[in-house]
Amino acid sequence: MLLHGLLPGSVAIAQVELSAPMQPLFAAERASLKGAYARRWREFAAGRTCARRALARLGQPPVAIPASDDRTPLWPNGYIGCISHSPEKCVAAVAARSGAVAAIGVDIERSDAVSPDLAQEILDREEQLWLSLQPQARRTTVLTALFSAKECIFKCQFPISHRMFGFEALTVTLALEDGWFAGRFNENVAPFRAGDYLGGKIALAEGHVVTAMTLPAIGSTSMVRTMGDFAREQCQQRHDTIAVPSP
């Protein structure tokens, strides 16, 4: 699965191909699609199929997951989650609301999804300079990764802040080889403040850029990190996976 290894074990994940048969939609879900194009129906059905499979792994029977007015999923009581899709694949991640996770963000994009022509719309000057230093052959993938990281952070923080904002609100740092990203807020988005960092994990798999993150429940630990925190956490995780030979 695209999300494998990118989220805590308490988060259930599922994945489907958009070309595969989908589960029937509930009446409340069909109502959310009034006037939608066929492609939107397909994407929506894939998302709900994925979400119900993830919920089933947490012991939840099939239920309707309609869309709210802002098009975000209305999860059943006691659960939180996130859905993302590309033209070929769809993923969902779900967790129990009573656990240590307050919010989930996931995003998948084809690795060539974002055209270089869009760089100035997506990136600030700091990010554009960093992109210009990357190998030419890799810039489309790197730009797509920056876009995906911003999408992932936005999806994760939205259930907490309920604020819409543009790409310029975040400056993202990527560590593709190490598998992590961090985004710095450039403006206050309560409860997050300018200068706060949120971040998660990133992977390149099956022709896709995949980003995923969680925010801890309020009171369990701080939601925000520094850049140094992310680097130290990733170094520690790599150290923990190294097998030490017996004497």
PDB file of C-alpha atoms in Angstrom:
ATOM      1  CA  MET A   1       0.000   0.000   0.000  1.00  0.00           C
ATOM      2  CA  LEU A   2       1.121   3.540  -0.714  1.00  0.00           C
ATOM      3  CA  LEU A   3       0.590   4.550   2.930  1.00  0.00           C
ATOM      4  CA  HIS A   4       2.373   1.545   4.408  1.00  0.00           C
ATOM      5  CA  GLY A   5       4.789   2.577   7.145  1.00  0.00           C
ATOM      6  CA  LEU A   6       3.922   6.286   6.965  1.00  0.00           C
ATOM      7  CA  LEU A   7       1.382   6.440   9.810  1.00  0.00           C
ATOM      8  CA  PRO A   8       1.163   5.146  13.406  1.00  0.00           C
ATOM      9  CA  GLY A   9      -0.128   1.632  13.982  1.00  0.00           C
ATOM     10  CA  SER A  10      -3.338   3.005  15.519  1.00  0.00           C
ATOM     11  CA  VAL A  11      -4.322   4.385  12.096  1.00  0.00           C
ATOM     12  CA  ALA A  12      -6.088   1.955   9.753  1.00  0.00           C
ATOM     13  CA  ILE A  13      -5.370   2.348   6.038  1.00  0.00           C
ATOM     14  CA  ALA A  14      -6.927   1.083   2.819  1.00  0.00           C
ATOM     15  CA  GLN A  15      -6.279   1.486  -0.907  1.00  0.00           C
ATOM     16  CA  VAL A  16      -8.214   0.812  -4.121  1.00  0.00           C
ATOM     17  CA  GLU A  17      -7.619   1.255  -7.820  1.00  0.00           C
ATOM     18  CA  LEU A  18     -10.077   3.654  -9.425  1.00  0.00           C
ATOM     19  CA  SER A  19     -10.597   1.088 -12.182  1.00  0.00           C
ATOM     20  CA  ALA A  20     -11.802  -1.552  -9.678  1.00  0.00           C
ATOM     21  CA  PRO A  21     -15.459  -2.243  -8.776  1.00  0.00           C
ATOM     22  CA  MET A  22     -16.704   0.004  -5.966  1.00  0.00           C
ATOM     23  CA  GLN A  23     -19.145  -0.573  -3.130  1.00  0.00           C
ATOM     24  CA  PRO A  24     -22.633   0.927  -3.608  1.00  0.00           C
ATOM     25  CA  LEU A  25     -23.111   4.392  -2.164  1.00  0.00           C
ATOM     26  CA  PHE A  26     -25.586   5.158   0.603  1.00  0.00           C
ATOM     27  CA  ALA A  27     -28.488   7.507  -0.137  1.00  0.00           C
ATOM     28  CA  ALA A  28     -26.925  10.283   1.978  1.00  0.00           C
ATOM     29  CA  GLU A  29     -23.725   9.966  -0.028  1.00  0.00           C
ATOM     30  CA  ARG A  30     -25.527  10.091  -3.366  1.00  0.00           C
ATOM     31  CA  ALA A  31     -27.225  13.288  -2.186  1.00  0.00           C
ATOM     32  CA  SER A  32     -23.765  14.819  -1.750  1.00  0.00           C
ATOM     33  CA  LEU A  33     -23.109  14.250  -5.463  1.00  0.00           C
ATOM     34  CA  LYS A  34     -26.149  15.962  -6.938  1.00  0.00           C
ATOM     35  CA  GLY A  35     -25.093  17.537 -10.230  1.00  0.00           C
ATOM     36  CA  ALA A  36     -21.575  16.040 -10.127  1.00  0.00           C
ATOM     37  CA  TYR A  37     -19.782  14.747 -13.219  1.00  0.00           C
ATOM     38  CA  ALA A  38     -19.158  11.026 -13.769  1.00  0.00           C
ATOM     39  CA  ARG A  39     -15.494  11.395 -12.829  1.00  0.00           C
ATOM     40  CA  ARG A  40     -16.435  12.965  -9.498  1.00  0.00           C
ATOM     41  CA  TRP A  41     -18.848  10.056  -8.842  1.00  0.00           C
ATOM     42  CA  ARG A  42     -16.037   7.597  -9.477  1.00  0.00           C
ATOM     43  CA  GLU A  43     -13.581   9.399  -7.212  1.00  0.00           C
ATOM     44  CA  PHE A  44     -16.191   9.772  -4.474  1.00  0.00           C
ATOM     45  CA  ALA A  45     -17.186   6.100  -4.655  1.00  0.00           C
ATOM     46  CA  ALA A  46     -13.531   5.046  -4.488  1.00  0.00           C
ATOM     47  CA  GLY A  47     -12.986   7.244  -1.435  1.00  0.00           C
ATOM     48  CA  ARG A  48     -15.984   5.838   0.400  1.00  0.00           C
ATOM     49  CA  THR A  49     -15.036   2.269  -0.502  1.00  0.00           C
ATOM     50  CA  CYS A  50     -11.558   2.918   0.882  1.00  0.00           C
ATOM     51  CA  ALA A  51     -12.877   4.628   3.989  1.00  0.00           C
ATOM     52  CA  ARG A  52     -15.315   1.819   4.826  1.00  0.00           C
ATOM     53  CA  ARG A  53     -12.552  -0.774   4.420  1.00  0.00           C
ATOM     54  CA  ALA A  54     -10.329   1.186   6.794  1.00  0.00           C
ATOM     55  CA  LEU A  55     -13.195   1.593   9.273  1.00  0.00           C
ATOM     56  CA  ALA A  56     -13.884  -2.145   9.090  1.00  0.00           C
ATOM     57  CA  ARG A  57     -10.332  -2.773  10.290  1.00  0.00           C
ATOM     58  CA  LEU A  58     -11.257  -0.779  13.402  1.00  0.00           C
ATOM     59  CA  GLY A  59     -14.438  -2.790  13.944  1.00  0.00           C
ATOM     60  CA  GLN A  60     -16.891  -0.265  12.464  1.00  0.00           C
ATOM     61  CA  PRO A  61     -19.723  -1.721  10.315  1.00  0.00           C
ATOM     62  CA  PRO A  62     -20.524  -0.046   6.969  1.00  0.00           C
ATOM     63  CA  VAL A  63     -22.068   3.404   7.393  1.00  0.00           C
ATOM     64  CA  ALA A  64     -22.700   6.426   5.204  1.00  0.00           C
ATOM     65  CA  ILE A  65     -19.897   8.984   4.975  1.00  0.00           C
ATOM     66  CA  PRO A  66     -21.524  11.960   3.245  1.00  0.00           C
ATOM     67  CA  ALA A  67     -19.732  15.188   2.401  1.00  0.00           C
ATOM     68  CA  SER A  68     -20.135  18.328   4.478  1.00  0.00           C
ATOM     69  CA  ASP A  69     -20.742  21.754   2.970  1.00  0.00           C
ATOM     70  CA  ASP A  70     -16.972  22.239   2.638  1.00  0.00           C
ATOM     71  CA  ARG A  71     -16.718  18.818   0.899  1.00  0.00           C
ATOM     72  CA  THR A  72     -14.813  17.187   3.751  1.00  0.00           C
ATOM     73  CA  PRO A  73     -16.055  13.715   4.813  1.00  0.00           C
ATOM     74  CA  LEU A  74     -18.514  13.508   7.703  1.00  0.00           C
ATOM     75  CA  TRP A  75     -16.982  10.620   9.616  1.00  0.00           C
ATOM     76  CA  PRO A  76     -19.094   8.443  11.907  1.00  0.00           C
ATOM     77  CA  ASN A  77     -19.117   9.387  15.578  1.00  0.00           C
ATOM     78  CA  GLY A  78     -15.908   8.402  17.300  1.00  0.00           C
ATOM     79  CA  TYR A  79     -13.686   8.408  14.207  1.00  0.00           C
ATOM     80  CA  ILE A  80     -11.439  10.772  12.274  1.00  0.00           C
ATOM     81  CA  GLY A  81      -9.841  10.254   8.888  1.00  0.00           C
ATOM     82  CA  CYS A  82      -8.635  11.525   5.563  1.00  0.00           C
ATOM     83  CA  ILE A  83      -9.057  10.462   1.928  1.00  0.00           C
ATOM     84  CA  SER A  84      -6.925  11.219  -1.125  1.00  0.00           C
ATOM     85  CA  HIS A  85      -6.874  10.061  -4.715  1.00  0.00           C
ATOM     86  CA  SER A  86      -4.924  10.376  -7.933  1.00  0.00           C
ATOM     87  CA  PRO A  87      -6.318   9.553 -11.384  1.00  0.00           C
ATOM     88  CA  GLU A  88      -5.452   5.876 -10.764  1.00  0.00           C
ATOM     89  CA  LYS A  89      -5.473   5.206  -7.017  1.00  0.00           C
ATOM     90  CA  CYS A  90      -7.342   6.136  -3.863  1.00  0.00           C
ATOM     91  CA  VAL A  91      -6.257   5.847  -0.225  1.00  0.00           C
ATOM     92  CA  ALA A  92      -7.944   6.382   3.121  1.00  0.00           C
ATOM     93  CA  ALA A  93      -6.617   6.564   6.677  1.00  0.00           C
ATOM     94  CA  VAL A  94      -8.885   6.362   9.734  1.00  0.00           C
ATOM     95  CA  ALA A  95      -8.377   6.321  13.508  1.00  0.00           C
ATOM     96  CA  ALA A  96     -10.511   6.237  16.634  1.00  0.00           C
ATOM     97  CA  ARG A  97     -11.167   9.734  17.948  1.00  0.00           C
ATOM     98  CA  SER A  98     -10.686   8.518  21.532  1.00  0.00           C
ATOM     99  CA  GLY A  99      -7.055   7.609  20.837  1.00  0.00           C
ATOM    100  CA  ALA A 100      -3.912   9.706  20.840  1.00  0.00           C
ATOM    101  CA  VAL A 101      -4.494  11.057  17.308  1.00  0.00           C
ATOM    102  CA  ALA A 102      -6.397  14.325  16.891  1.00  0.00           C
ATOM    103  CA  ALA A 103      -6.184  14.638  13.092  1.00  0.00           C
ATOM    104  CA  ILE A 104      -4.876  12.807  10.036  1.00  0.00           C
ATOM    105  CA  GLY A 105      -3.579  14.153   6.749  1.00  0.00           C
ATOM    106  CA  VAL A 106      -2.801  12.099   3.636  1.00  0.00           C
ATOM    107  CA  ASP A 107      -2.165  13.105   0.053  1.00  0.00           C
ATOM    108  CA  ILE A 108      -1.168  11.161  -3.044  1.00  0.00           C
ATOM    109  CA  GLU A 109      -0.155  12.669  -6.379  1.00  0.00           C
ATOM    110  CA  ARG A 110       1.281  11.205  -9.546  1.00  0.00           C
ATOM    111  CA  SER A 111       4.955  12.095  -9.448  1.00  0.00           C
ATOM    112  CA  ASP A 112       4.539  14.231 -12.598  1.00  0.00           C
ATOM    113  CA  ALA A 113       1.235  15.788 -11.518  1.00  0.00           C
ATOM    114  CA  VAL A 114       2.386  19.394 -11.056  1.00  0.00           C
ATOM    115  CA  SER A 115       3.710  21.281 -14.056  1.00  0.00           C
ATOM    116  CA  PRO A 116       6.791  23.516 -13.563  1.00  0.00           C
ATOM    117  CA  ASP A 117       4.669  26.347 -14.985  1.00  0.00           C
ATOM    118  CA  LEU A 118       2.759  26.352 -11.674  1.00  0.00           C
ATOM    119  CA  ALA A 119       5.814  26.734  -9.444  1.00  0.00           C
ATOM    120  CA  GLN A 120       5.332  30.475  -8.838  1.00  0.00           C
ATOM    121  CA  GLU A 121       1.710  29.873  -7.771  1.00  0.00           C
ATOM    122  CA  ILE A 122       2.614  27.134  -5.299  1.00  0.00           C
ATOM    123  CA  LEU A 123       6.035  28.109  -3.944  1.00  0.00           C
ATOM    124  CA  ASP A 124       7.392  31.131  -2.118  1.00  0.00           C
ATOM    125  CA  ARG A 125      10.810  32.595  -2.960  1.00  0.00           C
ATOM    126  CA  GLU A 126      12.633  30.386  -0.463  1.00  0.00           C
ATOM    127  CA  GLU A 127      11.083  27.232  -1.942  1.00  0.00           C
ATOM    128  CA  GLN A 128      11.644  28.405  -5.527  1.00  0.00           C
ATOM    129  CA  LEU A 129      15.333  28.979  -4.815  1.00  0.00           C
ATOM    130  CA  TRP A 130      15.675  25.499  -3.305  1.00  0.00           C
ATOM    131  CA  LEU A 131      13.834  23.966  -6.275  1.00  0.00           C
ATOM    132  CA  SER A 132      16.194  25.731  -8.710  1.00  0.00           C
ATOM    133  CA  LEU A 133      19.125  23.956  -7.045  1.00  0.00           C
ATOM    134  CA  GLN A 134      17.666  20.491  -7.688  1.00  0.00           C
ATOM    135  CA  PRO A 135      18.718  18.416 -10.731  1.00  0.00           C
ATOM    136  CA  GLN A 136      16.689  19.469 -13.769  1.00  0.00           C
ATOM    137  CA  ALA A 137      15.414  15.942 -14.404  1.00  0.00           C
ATOM    138  CA  ARG A 138      14.017  15.747 -10.877  1.00  0.00           C
ATOM    139  CA  ARG A 139      12.355  19.137 -10.524  1.00  0.00           C
ATOM    140  CA  THR A 140       8.847  18.072 -11.532  1.00  0.00           C
ATOM    141  CA  THR A 141       8.854  15.330  -8.894  1.00  0.00           C
ATOM    142  CA  VAL A 142      10.273  17.694  -6.269  1.00  0.00           C
ATOM    143  CA  LEU A 143       7.692  20.371  -7.116  1.00  0.00           C
ATOM    144  CA  THR A 144       4.928  17.769  -6.865  1.00  0.00           C
ATOM    145  CA  ALA A 145       6.345  16.696  -3.493  1.00  0.00           C
ATOM    146  CA  LEU A 146       6.248  20.293  -2.206  1.00  0.00           C
ATOM    147  CA  PHE A 147       2.665  20.631  -3.413  1.00  0.00           C
ATOM    148  CA  SER A 148       1.668  17.311  -1.812  1.00  0.00           C
ATOM    149  CA  ALA A 149       3.264  18.258   1.512  1.00  0.00           C
ATOM    150  CA  LYS A 150       1.286  21.519   1.594  1.00  0.00           C
ATOM    151  CA  GLU A 151      -1.916  19.649   0.727  1.00  0.00           C
ATOM    152  CA  CYS A 152      -1.234  17.086   3.459  1.00  0.00           C
ATOM    153  CA  ILE A 153      -0.624  19.738   6.125  1.00  0.00           C
ATOM    154  CA  PHE A 154      -3.722  21.665   5.072  1.00  0.00           C
ATOM    155  CA  LYS A 155      -5.935  18.556   5.252  1.00  0.00           C
ATOM    156  CA  CYS A 156      -4.549  17.596   8.654  1.00  0.00           C
ATOM    157  CA  GLN A 157      -4.893  20.987  10.313  1.00  0.00           C
ATOM    158  CA  PHE A 158      -8.291  21.932   8.842  1.00  0.00           C
ATOM    159  CA  PRO A 159     -10.455  19.926  11.310  1.00  0.00           C
ATOM    160  CA  ILE A 160      -8.662  21.796  14.099  1.00  0.00           C
ATOM    161  CA  SER A 161      -8.426  25.344  12.715  1.00  0.00           C
ATOM    162  CA  HIS A 162     -11.407  25.279  10.314  1.00  0.00           C
ATOM    163  CA  ARG A 163      -9.440  27.844   8.313  1.00  0.00           C
ATOM    164  CA  MET A 164      -8.879  28.004   4.575  1.00  0.00           C
ATOM    165  CA  PHE A 165      -5.572  29.481   3.431  1.00  0.00           C
ATOM    166  CA  GLY A 166      -3.369  29.662   0.351  1.00  0.00           C
ATOM    167  CA  PHE A 167      -0.063  28.050  -0.542  1.00  0.00           C
ATOM    168  CA  GLU A 168       1.796  31.135   0.657  1.00  0.00           C
ATOM    169  CA  ALA A 169       0.804  30.388   4.268  1.00  0.00           C
ATOM    170  CA  LEU A 170       3.300  27.501   4.423  1.00  0.00           C
ATOM    171  CA  THR A 171       6.977  27.148   3.600  1.00  0.00           C
ATOM    172  CA  VAL A 172       7.925  23.497   3.212  1.00  0.00           C
ATOM    173  CA  THR A 173      11.275  21.823   3.740  1.00  0.00           C
ATOM    174  CA  LEU A 174      11.729  18.397   2.142  1.00  0.00           C
ATOM    175  CA  ALA A 175      14.087  15.599   3.078  1.00  0.00           C
ATOM    176  CA  LEU A 176      13.100  13.139   0.362  1.00  0.00           C
ATOM    177  CA  GLU A 177      15.978  10.742   0.913  1.00  0.00           C
ATOM    178  CA  ASP A 178      15.252  10.627   4.651  1.00  0.00           C
ATOM    179  CA  GLY A 179      11.487  10.372   4.117  1.00  0.00           C
ATOM    180  CA  TRP A 180      10.172  13.425   5.961  1.00  0.00           C
ATOM    181  CA  PHE A 181       8.850  16.936   5.378  1.00  0.00           C
ATOM    182  CA  ALA A 182       8.138  19.935   7.588  1.00  0.00           C
ATOM    183  CA  GLY A 183       5.993  22.974   6.905  1.00  0.00           C
ATOM    184  CA  ARG A 184       6.410  26.333   8.639  1.00  0.00           C
ATOM    185  CA  PHE A 185       3.393  28.598   9.079  1.00  0.00           C
ATOM    186  CA  ASN A 186       4.070  32.061   7.704  1.00  0.00           C
ATOM    187  CA  GLU A 187       0.952  33.524   9.300  1.00  0.00           C
ATOM    188  CA  ASN A 188      -1.251  32.852  12.298  1.00  0.00           C
ATOM    189  CA  VAL A 189      -3.825  30.119  11.684  1.00  0.00           C
ATOM    190  CA  ALA A 190      -5.229  29.641  15.189  1.00  0.00           C
ATOM    191  CA  PRO A 191      -4.394  27.613  17.176  1.00  0.00           C
ATOM    192  CA  PHE A 192      -1.175  27.533  15.095  1.00  0.00           C
ATOM    193  CA  ARG A 193       1.069  30.585  15.075  1.00  0.00           C
ATOM    194  CA  ALA A 194       3.476  32.019  12.543  1.00  0.00           C
ATOM    195  CA  GLY A 195       6.733  30.125  12.972  1.00  0.00           C
ATOM    196  CA  ASP A 196       5.113  26.866  14.114  1.00  0.00           C
ATOM    197  CA  TYR A 197       6.082  23.692  12.248  1.00  0.00           C
ATOM    198  CA  LEU A 198       3.924  20.705  11.309  1.00  0.00           C
ATOM    199  CA  GLY A 199       5.242  17.768   9.352  1.00  0.00           C
ATOM    200  CA  GLY A 200       5.140  14.111   8.531  1.00  0.00           C
ATOM    201  CA  LYS A 201       6.516  11.412   6.283  1.00  0.00           C
ATOM    202  CA  ILE A 202       6.962  11.315   2.517  1.00  0.00           C
ATOM    203  CA  ALA A 203       7.660   8.506   0.067  1.00  0.00           C
ATOM    204  CA  LEU A 204       7.972   7.917  -3.666  1.00  0.00           C
ATOM    205  CA  ALA A 205       6.145   4.718  -4.625  1.00  0.00           C
ATOM    206  CA  GLU A 206       4.350   3.249  -7.634  1.00  0.00           C
ATOM    207  CA  GLY A 207       4.874   6.411  -9.660  1.00  0.00           C
ATOM    208  CA  HIS A 208       3.351   8.539  -6.897  1.00  0.00           C
ATOM    209  CA  VAL A 209       4.405  11.063  -4.294  1.00  0.00           C
ATOM    210  CA  VAL A 210       2.828  10.089  -0.976  1.00  0.00           C
ATOM    211  CA  THR A 211       2.640  12.316   2.113  1.00  0.00           C
ATOM    212  CA  ALA A 212       1.099  11.418   5.458  1.00  0.00           C
ATOM    213  CA  MET A 213       0.971  12.850   8.958  1.00  0.00           C
ATOM    214  CA  THR A 214      -0.966  12.896  12.202  1.00  0.00           C
ATOM    215  CA  LEU A 215      -1.416  15.470  14.930  1.00  0.00           C
ATOM    216  CA  PRO A 216      -1.460  14.240  18.534  1.00  0.00           C
ATOM    217  CA  ALA A 217      -4.509  14.710  20.716  1.00  0.00           C
ATOM    218  CA  ILE A 218      -4.431  17.965  22.662  1.00  0.00           C
ATOM    219  CA  GLY A 219      -2.862  17.345  26.041  1.00  0.00           C
ATOM    220  CA  SER A 220      -0.923  14.237  24.998  1.00  0.00           C
ATOM    221  CA  THR A 221       2.014  16.178  23.535  1.00  0.00           C
ATOM    222  CA  SER A 222       2.701  19.376  21.615  1.00  0.00           C
ATOM    223  CA  MET A 223       1.235  19.519  18.118  1.00  0.00           C
ATOM    224  CA  VAL A 224       4.035  21.699  16.815  1.00  0.00           C
ATOM    225  CA  ARG A 225       7.708  20.910  16.304  1.00  0.00           C
ATOM    226  CA  THR A 226      10.901  22.690  15.334  1.00  0.00           C
ATOM    227  CA  MET A 227      12.960  21.772  12.299  1.00  0.00           C
ATOM    228  CA  GLY A 228      15.499  20.255  14.655  1.00  0.00           C
ATOM    229  CA  ASP A 229      12.788  18.061  16.180  1.00  0.00           C
ATOM    230  CA  PHE A 230      11.962  16.528  12.799  1.00  0.00           C
ATOM    231  CA  ALA A 231      15.593  15.834  11.968  1.00  0.00           C
ATOM    232  CA  ARG A 232      16.305  14.283  15.374  1.00  0.00           C
ATOM    233  CA  GLU A 233      13.149  12.140  15.269  1.00  0.00           C
ATOM    234  CA  GLN A 234      14.027  10.756  11.850  1.00  0.00           C
ATOM    235  CA  CYS A 235      17.626  10.059  12.861  1.00  0.00           C
ATOM    236  CA  GLN A 236      16.407   8.243  15.972  1.00  0.00           C
ATOM    237  CA  GLN A 237      13.953   6.145  13.947  1.00  0.00           C
ATOM    238  CA  ARG A 238      16.719   5.092  11.551  1.00  0.00           C
ATOM    239  CA  HIS A 239      18.996   4.266  14.502  1.00  0.00           C
ATOM    240  CA  ASP A 240      16.261   2.143  16.120  1.00  0.00           C
ATOM    241  CA  THR A 241      15.960   0.007  12.989  1.00  0.00           C
ATOM    242  CA  ILE A 242      19.686  -0.877  12.864  1.00  0.00           C
ATOM    243  CA  ALA A 243      20.269  -4.420  14.120  1.00  0.00           C
ATOM    244  CA  VAL A 244      23.119  -4.631  16.648  1.00  0.00           C
ATOM    245  CA  PRO A 245      25.088  -7.901  16.317  1.00  0.00           C
ATOM    246  CA  SER A 246      25.270 -10.120  19.372  1.00  0.00           C
ATOM    247  CA  PRO A 247      28.699 -10.224  21.040  1.00  0.00           C
TER     248      PRO A 247
END
